């Protein structure tokens, strides 16, 4: 399978990315497909540059040039980044700029166990699998049964089923299940009400602690999630938004005025002088438009169990110190010292 390992040549059953003049297409390499009537017909992929007989891709080297009926293109091996740009959308997906920050903030390494809810179109899931394999595992949940089943089938077709378990489950109501209590190194939530799932996150993270991240489009969701995290003992709460801005490198020609005449006292005012030459520079220019809002990433750390107990004891001691044993509190102390 093309997603499982890097390889030199295309085999039947692989998924390849066809690159055509800044356009990307995902193709399943199968010589024949079923027509609308249910009959097996030759698999011919139509593009703006003509037809591609998919059968001819078998045995072709990845990265090579392929002929179309009206032009040519290149076949590339799929990566999570390329898949995010070509996958069939079942929901709104998370793109590479946010995905890269999520992977960084969750502190994932090969061998990590990570929980994701919800699965959606599987864009982030593919990136999580690549980060934790070969000894780690991804447990991904979606409350929509059809989406969960389609994602499970997709992971099997891509040869990734050994590294991921896709389940249909409403984690906000039911949690992540008894088998995942105290098993996860990190949890990611992409849900409408992530604050409801925070107690379940606490149960799922290991005794040594772990990392949490949620993706929310609205700041009100972020506020409620942060309050829930604080109540459950999470620390180092941070909220950020990843906005990608690209500098455009161009060559600009600048007119240059010859000011040598200023050396002579009798020179006239240079106001009417015209540029006598031009100089070309390579410059980087900011984009004329600012990228719009994507979503807020809220990340937090759950400390180890022993550290959580110390924090709770400290807070309780501070609260007791502020309360007078007689029950009158600080008001009575003020009266006595008066």
Coordinates of C-alpha atoms in Angstrom, one line a residue:
X1 CA 0.0 0.0 0.0
X2 CA 1.3 3.4 -1.0
X3 CA 0.4 5.0 2.4
X4 CA 2.1 2.3 4.5
X5 CA 5.6 2.5 3.2
X6 CA 7.7 4.4 0.7
X7 CA 8.2 2.5 -2.5
X8 CA 9.7 2.9 -5.9
X9 CA 6.9 1.6 -8.2
X10 CA 3.2 1.7 -8.3
X11 CA 1.3 -1.5 -7.6
X12 CA -2.3 -2.4 -8.2
X13 CA -4.4 -1.2 -5.3
X14 CA -2.2 1.8 -4.5
X15 CA -3.5 5.3 -4.1
X16 CA -1.5 7.8 -6.2
X17 CA -1.6 11.6 -6.5
X18 CA -1.7 12.9 -10.0
X19 CA -0.1 16.4 -10.3
X20 CA -1.3 18.5 -13.3
X21 CA -0.3 22.1 -13.5
X22 CA -0.9 23.0 -9.8
X23 CA -3.9 20.7 -9.6
X24 CA -3.9 17.5 -7.5
X25 CA -6.1 14.4 -8.0
X26 CA -6.2 11.2 -5.9
X27 CA -6.5 8.0 -8.0
X28 CA -7.1 4.4 -6.9
X29 CA -5.0 2.3 -9.1
X30 CA -7.5 -0.4 -10.2
X31 CA -7.6 -1.6 -13.9
X32 CA -11.4 -1.9 -13.8
X33 CA -14.2 -0.3 -11.9
X34 CA -17.9 -0.8 -11.7
X35 CA -20.1 1.4 -13.8
X36 CA -23.4 2.9 -12.7
X37 CA -25.1 -0.2 -14.0
X38 CA -22.9 -2.5 -12.0
X39 CA -20.8 -3.7 -14.9
X40 CA -17.0 -3.9 -14.8
X41 CA -15.5 -1.4 -17.2
X42 CA -12.0 -0.1 -17.9
X43 CA -10.9 2.5 -15.4
X44 CA -10.2 5.7 -17.3
X45 CA -9.6 8.9 -15.3
X46 CA -10.7 12.1 -17.0
X47 CA -8.7 15.3 -16.5
X48 CA -8.5 18.8 -18.1
X49 CA -5.6 17.5 -20.1
X50 CA -7.4 14.4 -21.4
X51 CA -7.9 10.8 -20.3
X52 CA -5.6 8.6 -18.3
X53 CA -5.8 4.8 -18.5
X54 CA -5.2 3.8 -14.9
X55 CA -4.0 0.4 -16.0
X56 CA -0.9 2.0 -17.5
X57 CA 0.2 3.3 -14.0
X58 CA 0.9 -0.2 -12.7
X59 CA 4.7 -0.7 -12.7
X60 CA 5.4 3.0 -13.2
X61 CA 7.9 4.7 -10.9
X62 CA 6.6 7.3 -8.4
X63 CA 7.6 10.8 -9.5
X64 CA 7.7 9.9 -13.1
X65 CA 6.0 11.6 -16.0
X66 CA 2.9 10.0 -17.5
X67 CA 1.2 10.7 -20.8
X68 CA -2.4 11.8 -21.1
X69 CA -4.5 12.0 -24.3
X70 CA -4.0 15.8 -24.4
X71 CA -0.9 16.4 -22.3
X72 CA 1.1 14.9 -19.5
X73 CA 1.4 15.0 -15.7
X74 CA 3.4 13.4 -12.8
X75 CA 2.4 10.6 -10.4
X76 CA 3.4 11.2 -6.8
X77 CA 3.3 9.0 -3.7
X78 CA 0.7 10.1 -1.3
X79 CA 1.6 11.8 2.0
X80 CA -0.7 13.1 4.7
X81 CA -0.1 16.6 3.4
X82 CA -1.1 15.7 -0.2
X83 CA -4.0 13.6 1.0
X84 CA -5.4 16.6 2.9
X85 CA -5.6 18.5 -0.4
X86 CA -7.3 15.7 -2.4
X87 CA -9.4 13.6 0.0
X88 CA -13.2 13.4 -0.4
X89 CA -14.7 15.8 2.1
X90 CA -17.2 14.3 4.5
X91 CA -16.8 17.2 6.9
X92 CA -14.8 20.4 7.2
X93 CA -11.2 19.3 7.5
X94 CA -8.1 20.6 9.3
X95 CA -5.3 21.6 7.0
X96 CA -1.5 21.2 7.2
X97 CA -0.7 24.5 9.0
X98 CA -2.9 23.6 11.9
X99 CA -2.0 19.9 11.8
X100 CA 1.7 20.6 12.1
X101 CA 1.1 22.7 15.2
X102 CA -1.2 20.1 16.7
X103 CA 1.4 17.4 16.3
X104 CA 4.0 19.7 17.9
X105 CA 1.9 20.7 20.8
X106 CA 0.8 17.1 21.6
X107 CA 4.4 16.1 22.1
X108 CA 3.9 12.9 20.0
X109 CA 6.7 10.5 19.2
X110 CA 6.9 7.1 17.7
X111 CA 5.2 4.7 20.2
X112 CA 2.7 7.3 21.6
X113 CA -0.9 6.4 22.1
X114 CA -3.2 9.2 21.0
X115 CA -7.0 9.6 21.1
X116 CA -8.8 11.7 18.5
X117 CA -12.5 12.8 18.4
X118 CA -14.0 13.3 15.9
X119 CA -12.6 11.5 12.9
X120 CA -14.4 13.5 10.2
X121 CA -12.7 13.1 6.8
X122 CA -9.6 11.6 8.4
X123 CA -7.2 14.4 7.4
X124 CA -5.6 14.7 10.8
X125 CA -5.8 11.0 11.5
X126 CA -3.4 10.2 8.6
X127 CA -0.8 12.6 10.1
X128 CA -1.3 11.2 13.6
X129 CA -0.6 7.7 12.3
X130 CA 2.6 8.7 10.6
X131 CA 3.8 10.4 13.7
X132 CA 3.2 7.5 16.2
X133 CA 4.0 4.5 14.0
X134 CA 5.4 1.8 14.0
X135 CA 4.7 1.0 17.7
X136 CA 2.2 3.6 18.6
X137 CA -1.6 3.7 18.0
X138 CA -4.3 6.1 17.2
X139 CA -7.8 5.6 18.6
X140 CA -10.3 7.8 16.6
X141 CA -14.0 8.3 17.3
X142 CA -16.9 9.8 15.4
X143 CA -20.5 10.1 16.6
X144 CA -21.7 9.7 13.0
X145 CA -21.9 5.9 12.2
X146 CA -21.6 6.2 8.4
X147 CA -18.5 8.5 8.7
X148 CA -16.8 6.1 11.1
X149 CA -17.5 3.1 8.8
X150 CA -16.2 5.0 5.8
X151 CA -13.0 6.1 7.6
X152 CA -12.4 2.5 8.9
X153 CA -12.7 1.2 5.3
X154 CA -10.4 4.0 4.1
X155 CA -7.7 3.1 6.6
X156 CA -7.8 -0.5 5.6
X157 CA -7.5 0.3 1.9
X158 CA -4.5 2.5 2.7
X159 CA -2.8 -0.3 4.7
X160 CA -3.0 1.6 8.0
X161 CA -5.4 -0.5 10.0
X162 CA -2.6 -1.9 12.1
X163 CA -1.9 1.6 13.6
X164 CA -5.5 3.0 14.0
X165 CA -8.8 1.9 15.5
X166 CA -11.8 3.8 14.2
X167 CA -15.0 3.6 16.3
X168 CA -18.5 4.9 16.2
X169 CA -19.1 6.5 19.6
X170 CA -20.5 9.7 21.2
X171 CA -17.5 10.4 23.4
X172 CA -19.2 13.4 25.1
X173 CA -21.9 11.2 26.5
X174 CA -20.1 7.8 26.8
X175 CA -16.4 8.7 27.2
X176 CA -13.6 6.8 25.4
X177 CA -14.4 3.4 27.0
X178 CA -13.0 1.4 29.9
X179 CA -10.2 -0.1 27.8
X180 CA -8.6 3.4 27.3
X181 CA -8.7 4.6 30.9
X182 CA -5.2 5.7 31.8
X183 CA -3.8 4.6 28.5
X184 CA -3.3 7.7 26.4
X185 CA -0.3 10.0 26.1
X186 CA -2.4 12.7 24.4
X187 CA -6.0 13.6 23.4
X188 CA -7.3 15.8 20.6
X189 CA -10.9 17.0 20.5
X190 CA -12.5 18.5 17.4
X191 CA -16.1 18.7 18.7
X192 CA -18.8 21.3 19.1
X193 CA -18.7 21.1 22.9
X194 CA -15.1 20.1 23.9
X195 CA -15.6 21.3 27.5
X196 CA -18.0 18.4 28.1
X197 CA -15.4 15.9 27.2
X198 CA -12.7 17.3 29.5
X199 CA -13.5 14.9 32.4
X200 CA -13.3 12.0 30.0
X201 CA -9.9 13.3 28.9
X202 CA -8.8 13.2 32.5
X203 CA -9.7 9.5 32.8
X204 CA -8.0 8.6 29.5
X205 CA -4.6 10.2 30.1
X206 CA -1.9 8.2 31.8
X207 CA -1.0 8.5 35.5
X208 CA 2.3 10.2 34.4
X209 CA 0.2 13.0 32.8
X210 CA -0.1 14.0 29.2
X211 CA -1.1 16.7 26.7
X212 CA -4.5 18.0 25.5
X213 CA -5.5 19.9 22.4
X214 CA -8.8 21.1 21.1
X215 CA -9.8 22.9 17.8
X216 CA -12.7 25.4 18.1
X217 CA -13.8 28.0 15.6
X218 CA -15.5 30.3 18.3
X219 CA -13.8 32.1 21.2
X220 CA -16.8 31.2 23.4
X221 CA -16.0 27.6 23.0
X222 CA -12.4 28.3 24.0
X223 CA -13.5 30.1 27.1
X224 CA -15.7 27.3 28.4
X225 CA -13.0 24.7 27.5
X226 CA -10.4 26.6 29.5
X227 CA -12.6 26.9 32.5
X228 CA -13.3 23.1 32.4
X229 CA -9.6 22.4 32.0
X230 CA -8.7 24.5 35.1
X231 CA -11.3 22.8 37.2
X232 CA -9.9 19.4 36.3
X233 CA -6.3 20.4 37.2
X234 CA -4.8 21.0 33.8
X235 CA -1.9 23.5 33.7
X236 CA 0.0 25.6 31.1
X237 CA -3.2 26.6 29.2
X238 CA -2.5 28.3 25.9
X239 CA -4.7 29.3 23.0
X240 CA -3.3 30.2 19.6
X241 CA -4.4 30.6 15.9
X242 CA -2.2 29.5 13.0
X243 CA -2.5 32.0 10.1
X244 CA -0.2 31.2 7.2
X245 CA 1.2 34.3 5.4
X246 CA 3.5 33.8 2.4
X247 CA 6.0 36.3 1.1
X248 CA 6.0 36.8 -2.6
X249 CA 9.6 37.1 -4.0
X250 CA 9.7 39.3 -7.1
X251 CA 12.1 41.5 -9.0
X252 CA 11.4 45.2 -8.9
X253 CA 13.1 47.9 -11.0
X254 CA 13.7 51.2 -9.1
X255 CA 14.6 54.5 -10.9
X256 CA 17.8 56.1 -9.8
X257 CA 18.5 59.8 -10.0
X258 CA 22.0 61.0 -10.8
X259 CA 22.9 63.6 -8.1
X260 CA 26.4 64.3 -9.2
X261 CA 25.3 67.9 -10.2
X262 CA 25.0 68.8 -6.5
X263 CA 28.7 69.0 -6.2
X264 CA 28.6 72.2 -8.2
X265 CA 27.4 75.3 -6.4
X266 CA 25.9 76.8 -9.5
X267 CA 23.6 73.8 -10.1
X268 CA 20.0 74.4 -10.4
X269 CA 17.3 72.8 -8.3
X270 CA 17.1 69.0 -8.9
X271 CA 13.3 69.0 -8.7
X272 CA 13.0 68.9 -12.5
X273 CA 15.8 66.4 -13.0
X274 CA 14.7 63.0 -14.4
X275 CA 16.0 59.6 -13.4
X276 CA 19.1 58.8 -15.4
X277 CA 19.2 55.1 -14.8
X278 CA 17.3 52.1 -13.3
X279 CA 18.4 49.4 -10.8
X280 CA 16.8 46.0 -10.4
X281 CA 16.4 44.4 -7.0
X282 CA 15.0 41.0 -5.7
X283 CA 12.5 41.8 -3.0
X284 CA 10.1 40.0 -0.8
X285 CA 6.6 41.5 -0.6
X286 CA 3.8 40.8 1.9
X287 CA 0.5 39.6 0.4
X288 CA -2.0 42.2 -0.4
X289 CA -4.8 40.4 1.5
X290 CA -4.7 38.9 5.0
X291 CA -5.8 35.3 5.5
X292 CA -9.1 34.8 7.2
X293 CA -10.0 33.1 10.5
X294 CA -9.4 29.3 10.7
X295 CA -9.9 28.1 14.3
X296 CA -8.4 28.3 17.8
X297 CA -6.1 25.7 19.1
X298 CA -6.3 25.3 22.9
X299 CA -3.5 23.2 24.5
X300 CA -2.9 22.2 28.1
X301 CA -0.8 19.8 30.2
X302 CA -2.0 17.4 32.7
X303 CA 0.7 16.9 35.4
X304 CA 1.5 13.5 37.0
X305 CA -0.8 12.2 39.7
X306 CA 1.5 13.0 42.6
X307 CA 1.9 16.6 41.3
X308 CA -1.9 16.9 41.0
X309 CA -2.3 15.9 44.7
X310 CA 0.2 18.4 45.8
X311 CA -1.5 21.2 43.9
X312 CA -4.9 20.3 45.4
X313 CA -3.4 20.2 48.9
X314 CA -1.8 23.6 48.4
X315 CA -5.1 25.1 47.2
X316 CA -7.0 23.6 50.1
X317 CA -4.4 25.0 52.6
X318 CA -4.6 28.4 51.1
X319 CA -8.4 28.4 51.3
X320 CA -8.3 27.3 55.0
X321 CA -5.8 30.0 55.8
X322 CA -8.2 32.6 54.5
X323 CA -11.1 31.4 56.7
X324 CA -11.3 32.0 60.5
X325 CA -12.1 28.9 62.6
X326 CA -15.0 30.8 64.2
X327 CA -16.6 31.1 60.8
X328 CA -16.6 34.9 60.8
X329 CA -13.7 35.1 58.5
X330 CA -11.5 38.1 57.9
X331 CA -14.3 40.5 59.0
X332 CA -13.8 39.5 62.6
X333 CA -10.1 39.9 62.4
X334 CA -10.5 43.4 61.2
X335 CA -12.8 44.3 64.1
X336 CA -10.3 42.9 66.7
X337 CA -7.4 44.8 65.3
X338 CA -9.4 48.0 65.2

